[in-house]
mmCIF file of C-alpha atoms in Angstrom:
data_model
loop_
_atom_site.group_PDB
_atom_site.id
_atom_site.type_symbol
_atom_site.label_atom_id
_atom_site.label_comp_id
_atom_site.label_asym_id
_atom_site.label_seq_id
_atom_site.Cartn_x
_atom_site.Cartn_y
_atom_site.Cartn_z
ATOM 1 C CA UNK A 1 -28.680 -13.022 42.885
ATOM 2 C CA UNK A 2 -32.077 -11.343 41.542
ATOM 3 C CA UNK A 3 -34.729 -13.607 39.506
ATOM 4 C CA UNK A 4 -33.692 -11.742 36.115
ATOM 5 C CA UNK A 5 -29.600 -13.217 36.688
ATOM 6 C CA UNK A 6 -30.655 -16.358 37.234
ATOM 7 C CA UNK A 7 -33.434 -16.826 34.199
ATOM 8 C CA UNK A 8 -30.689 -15.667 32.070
ATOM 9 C CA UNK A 9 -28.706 -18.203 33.578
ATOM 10 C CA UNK A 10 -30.894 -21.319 33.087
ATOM 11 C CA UNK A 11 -31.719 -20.120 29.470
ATOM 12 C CA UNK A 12 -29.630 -22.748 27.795
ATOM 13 C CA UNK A 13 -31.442 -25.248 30.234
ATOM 14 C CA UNK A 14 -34.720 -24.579 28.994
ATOM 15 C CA UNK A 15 -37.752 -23.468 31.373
ATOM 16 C CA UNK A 16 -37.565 -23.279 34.951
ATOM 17 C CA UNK A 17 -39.965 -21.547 37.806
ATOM 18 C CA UNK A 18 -38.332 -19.812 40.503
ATOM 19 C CA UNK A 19 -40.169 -18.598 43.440
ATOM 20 C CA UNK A 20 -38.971 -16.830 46.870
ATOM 21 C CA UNK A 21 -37.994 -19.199 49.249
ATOM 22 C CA UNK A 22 -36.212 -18.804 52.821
ATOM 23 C CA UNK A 23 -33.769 -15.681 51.600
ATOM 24 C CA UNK A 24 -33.448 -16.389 48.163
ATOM 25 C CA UNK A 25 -35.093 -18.237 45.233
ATOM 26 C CA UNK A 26 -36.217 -21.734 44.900
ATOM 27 C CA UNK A 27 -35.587 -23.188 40.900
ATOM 28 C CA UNK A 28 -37.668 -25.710 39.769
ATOM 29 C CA UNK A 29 -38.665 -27.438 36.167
ATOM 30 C CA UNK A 30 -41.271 -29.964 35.489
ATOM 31 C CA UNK A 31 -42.616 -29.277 38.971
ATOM 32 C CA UNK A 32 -39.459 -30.398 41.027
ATOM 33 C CA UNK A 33 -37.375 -28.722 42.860
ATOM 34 C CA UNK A 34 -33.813 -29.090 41.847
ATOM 35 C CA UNK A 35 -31.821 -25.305 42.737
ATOM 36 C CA UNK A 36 -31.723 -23.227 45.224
ATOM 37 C CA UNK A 37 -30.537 -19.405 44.973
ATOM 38 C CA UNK A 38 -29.696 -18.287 48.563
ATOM 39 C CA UNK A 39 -26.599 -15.889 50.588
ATOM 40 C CA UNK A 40 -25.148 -14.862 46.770
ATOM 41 C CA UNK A 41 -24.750 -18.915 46.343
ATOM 42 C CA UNK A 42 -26.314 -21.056 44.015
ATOM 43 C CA UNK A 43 -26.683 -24.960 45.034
ATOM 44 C CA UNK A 44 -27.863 -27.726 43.059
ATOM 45 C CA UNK A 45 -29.507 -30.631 44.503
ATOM 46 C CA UNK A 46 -27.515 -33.740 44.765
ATOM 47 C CA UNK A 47 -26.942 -37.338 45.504
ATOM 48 C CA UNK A 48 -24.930 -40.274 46.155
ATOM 49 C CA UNK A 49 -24.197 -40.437 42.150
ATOM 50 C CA UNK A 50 -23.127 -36.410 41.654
ATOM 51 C CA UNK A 51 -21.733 -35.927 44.747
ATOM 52 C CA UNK A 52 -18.196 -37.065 43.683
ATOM 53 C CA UNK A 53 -18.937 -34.578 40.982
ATOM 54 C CA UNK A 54 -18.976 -31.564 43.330
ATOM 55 C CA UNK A 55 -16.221 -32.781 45.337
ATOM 56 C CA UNK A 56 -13.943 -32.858 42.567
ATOM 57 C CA UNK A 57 -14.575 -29.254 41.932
ATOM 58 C CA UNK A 58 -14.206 -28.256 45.466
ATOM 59 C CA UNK A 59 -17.487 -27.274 46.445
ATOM 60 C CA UNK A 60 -19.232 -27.594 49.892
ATOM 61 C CA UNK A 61 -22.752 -28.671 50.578
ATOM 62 C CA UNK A 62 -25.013 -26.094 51.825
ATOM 63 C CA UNK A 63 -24.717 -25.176 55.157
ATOM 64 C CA UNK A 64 -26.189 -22.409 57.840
ATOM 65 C CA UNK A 65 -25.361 -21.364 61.583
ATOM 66 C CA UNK A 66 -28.039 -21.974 64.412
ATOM 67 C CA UNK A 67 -27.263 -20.551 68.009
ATOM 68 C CA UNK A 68 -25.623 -23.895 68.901
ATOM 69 C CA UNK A 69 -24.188 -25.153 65.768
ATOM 70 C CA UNK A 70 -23.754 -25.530 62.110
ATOM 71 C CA UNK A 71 -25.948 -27.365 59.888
ATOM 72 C CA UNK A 72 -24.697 -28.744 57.009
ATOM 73 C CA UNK A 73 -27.311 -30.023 54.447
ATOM 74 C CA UNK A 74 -25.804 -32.622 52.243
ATOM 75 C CA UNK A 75 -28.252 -32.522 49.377
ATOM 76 C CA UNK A 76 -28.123 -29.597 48.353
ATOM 77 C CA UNK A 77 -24.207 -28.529 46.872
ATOM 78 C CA UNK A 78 -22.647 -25.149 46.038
ATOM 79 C CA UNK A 79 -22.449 -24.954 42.299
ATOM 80 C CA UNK A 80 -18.479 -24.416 41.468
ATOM 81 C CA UNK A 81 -17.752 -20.934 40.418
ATOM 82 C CA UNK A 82 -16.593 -21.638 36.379
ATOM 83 C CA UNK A 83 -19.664 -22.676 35.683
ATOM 84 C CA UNK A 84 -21.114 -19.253 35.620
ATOM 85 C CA UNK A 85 -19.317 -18.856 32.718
ATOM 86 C CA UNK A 86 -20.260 -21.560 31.039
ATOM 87 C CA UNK A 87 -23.875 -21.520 30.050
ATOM 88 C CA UNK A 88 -23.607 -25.194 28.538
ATOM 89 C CA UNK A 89 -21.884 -26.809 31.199
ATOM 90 C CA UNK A 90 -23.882 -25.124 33.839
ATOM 91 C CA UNK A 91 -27.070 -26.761 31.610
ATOM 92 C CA UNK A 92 -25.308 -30.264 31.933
ATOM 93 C CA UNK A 93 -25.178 -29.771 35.788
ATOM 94 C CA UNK A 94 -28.855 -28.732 36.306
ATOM 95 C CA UNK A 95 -30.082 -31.591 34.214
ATOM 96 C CA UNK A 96 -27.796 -33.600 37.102
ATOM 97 C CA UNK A 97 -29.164 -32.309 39.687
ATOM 98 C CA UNK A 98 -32.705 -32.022 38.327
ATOM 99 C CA UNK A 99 -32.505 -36.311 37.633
ATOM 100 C CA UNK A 100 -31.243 -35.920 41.454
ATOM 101 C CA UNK A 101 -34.352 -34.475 42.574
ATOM 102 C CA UNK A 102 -36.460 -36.733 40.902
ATOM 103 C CA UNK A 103 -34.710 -39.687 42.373
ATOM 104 C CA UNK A 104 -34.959 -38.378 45.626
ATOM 105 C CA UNK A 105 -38.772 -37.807 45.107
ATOM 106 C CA UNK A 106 -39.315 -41.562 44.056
ATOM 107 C CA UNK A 107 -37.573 -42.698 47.356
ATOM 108 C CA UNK A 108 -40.370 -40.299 48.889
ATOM 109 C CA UNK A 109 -42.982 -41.507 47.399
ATOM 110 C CA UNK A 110 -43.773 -44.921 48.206
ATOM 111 C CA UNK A 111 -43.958 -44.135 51.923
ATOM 112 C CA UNK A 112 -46.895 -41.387 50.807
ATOM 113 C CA UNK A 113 -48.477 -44.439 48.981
ATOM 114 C CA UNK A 114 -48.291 -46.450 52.216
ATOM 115 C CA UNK A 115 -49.795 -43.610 54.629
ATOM 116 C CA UNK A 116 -52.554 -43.049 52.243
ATOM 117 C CA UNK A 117 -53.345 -46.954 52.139
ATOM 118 C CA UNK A 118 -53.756 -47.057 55.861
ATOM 119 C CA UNK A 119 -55.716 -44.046 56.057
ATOM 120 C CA UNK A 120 -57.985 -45.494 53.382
ATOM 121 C CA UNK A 121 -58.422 -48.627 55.446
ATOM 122 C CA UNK A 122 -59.036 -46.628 58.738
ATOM 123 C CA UNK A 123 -61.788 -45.002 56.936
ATOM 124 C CA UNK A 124 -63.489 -47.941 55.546
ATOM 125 C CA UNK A 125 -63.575 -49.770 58.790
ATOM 126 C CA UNK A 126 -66.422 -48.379 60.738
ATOM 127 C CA UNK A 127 -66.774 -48.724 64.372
ATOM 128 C CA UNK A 128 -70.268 -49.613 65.659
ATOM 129 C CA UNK A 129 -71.836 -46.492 67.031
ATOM 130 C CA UNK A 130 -72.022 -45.991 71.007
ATOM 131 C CA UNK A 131 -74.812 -45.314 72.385
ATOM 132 C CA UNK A 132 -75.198 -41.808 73.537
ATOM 133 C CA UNK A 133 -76.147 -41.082 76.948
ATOM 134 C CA UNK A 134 -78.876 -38.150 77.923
ATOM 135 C CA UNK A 135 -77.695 -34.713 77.740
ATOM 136 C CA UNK A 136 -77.146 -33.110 80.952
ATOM 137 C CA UNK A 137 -76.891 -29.407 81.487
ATOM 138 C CA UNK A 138 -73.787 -28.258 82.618
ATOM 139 C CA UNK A 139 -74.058 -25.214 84.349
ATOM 140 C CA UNK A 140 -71.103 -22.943 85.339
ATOM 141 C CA UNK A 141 -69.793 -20.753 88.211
ATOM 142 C CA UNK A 142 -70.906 -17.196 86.899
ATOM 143 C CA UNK A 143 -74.468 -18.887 86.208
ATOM 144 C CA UNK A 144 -74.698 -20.738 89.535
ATOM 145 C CA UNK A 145 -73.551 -17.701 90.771
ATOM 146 C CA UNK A 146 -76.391 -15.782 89.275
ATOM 147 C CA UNK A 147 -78.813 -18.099 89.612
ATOM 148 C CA UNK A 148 -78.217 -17.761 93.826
ATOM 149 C CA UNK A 149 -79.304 -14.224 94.132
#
């Protein structure tokens, strides 16, 4: 799939960015993430709620071969092959999987909240200072070396 395919396939959707990403594209709108364009598949994110959705149609969730084994990554699912007929369907589907990709960003976010929170504190409590001891010269082989003839 080339970028020009797939922004005349989101057209009905409305705008979306797509940017390289692994070995394909990346297809985002309102700054999340929600498609992803790779090995002449298209897969849309999903979740616990549109899962059954792809299922129904048959689909897989994306998946790739290491040296050792097969990873399957269940958020992301191949988008069924009618759709690419369909322009208003297909528009109905990436709104699903773009409220998909939102969800999963709220999960996200509340542990980013909490990191930054006890960075914040970290940063506010001050330690008292130590007291520094005199500097001594350090001096090394090659010098000492040197320094001997």
């Amino acid at each position: 799939m080339d970028r020009d395919f797939l922004i005349d396939l989101f057209a009905d959707f409305g705008p979306v960015t797509i940017r390289r990403m692994f070995s394909g594209f990346g297809i985002s709108a309102d700054g999340t993430n929600f498609a992803l364009a790779l090995r002449a598949g298209l897969y849309f994110r999903a979740d616990e709620t549109t899962i059954p959705l792809f299922e129904a149609e048959g689909s897989q969730p994306f998946s790739y071969q290491t040296r050792t084994k097969t990873v399957t990554v269940n958020s992301y699912w191949q988008l069924p092959a009618r759709l690419f007929d369909d322009s208003e369907e297909l528009s109905n589907w990436a709104r699903a999987a773009l409220a998909a990709a939102q969800r999963a960003a709220l999960r996200k976010r509340p542990k980013a909240r909490k990191a930054a929170k006890k960075v914040a504190k970290k940063a506010v409590v001050k330690k008292p200072a130590a007291k520094k001891k005199p500097a001594t010269r350090r001096v090394g082989k090659a010098k000492r070396a040197h320094q001997s003839r």
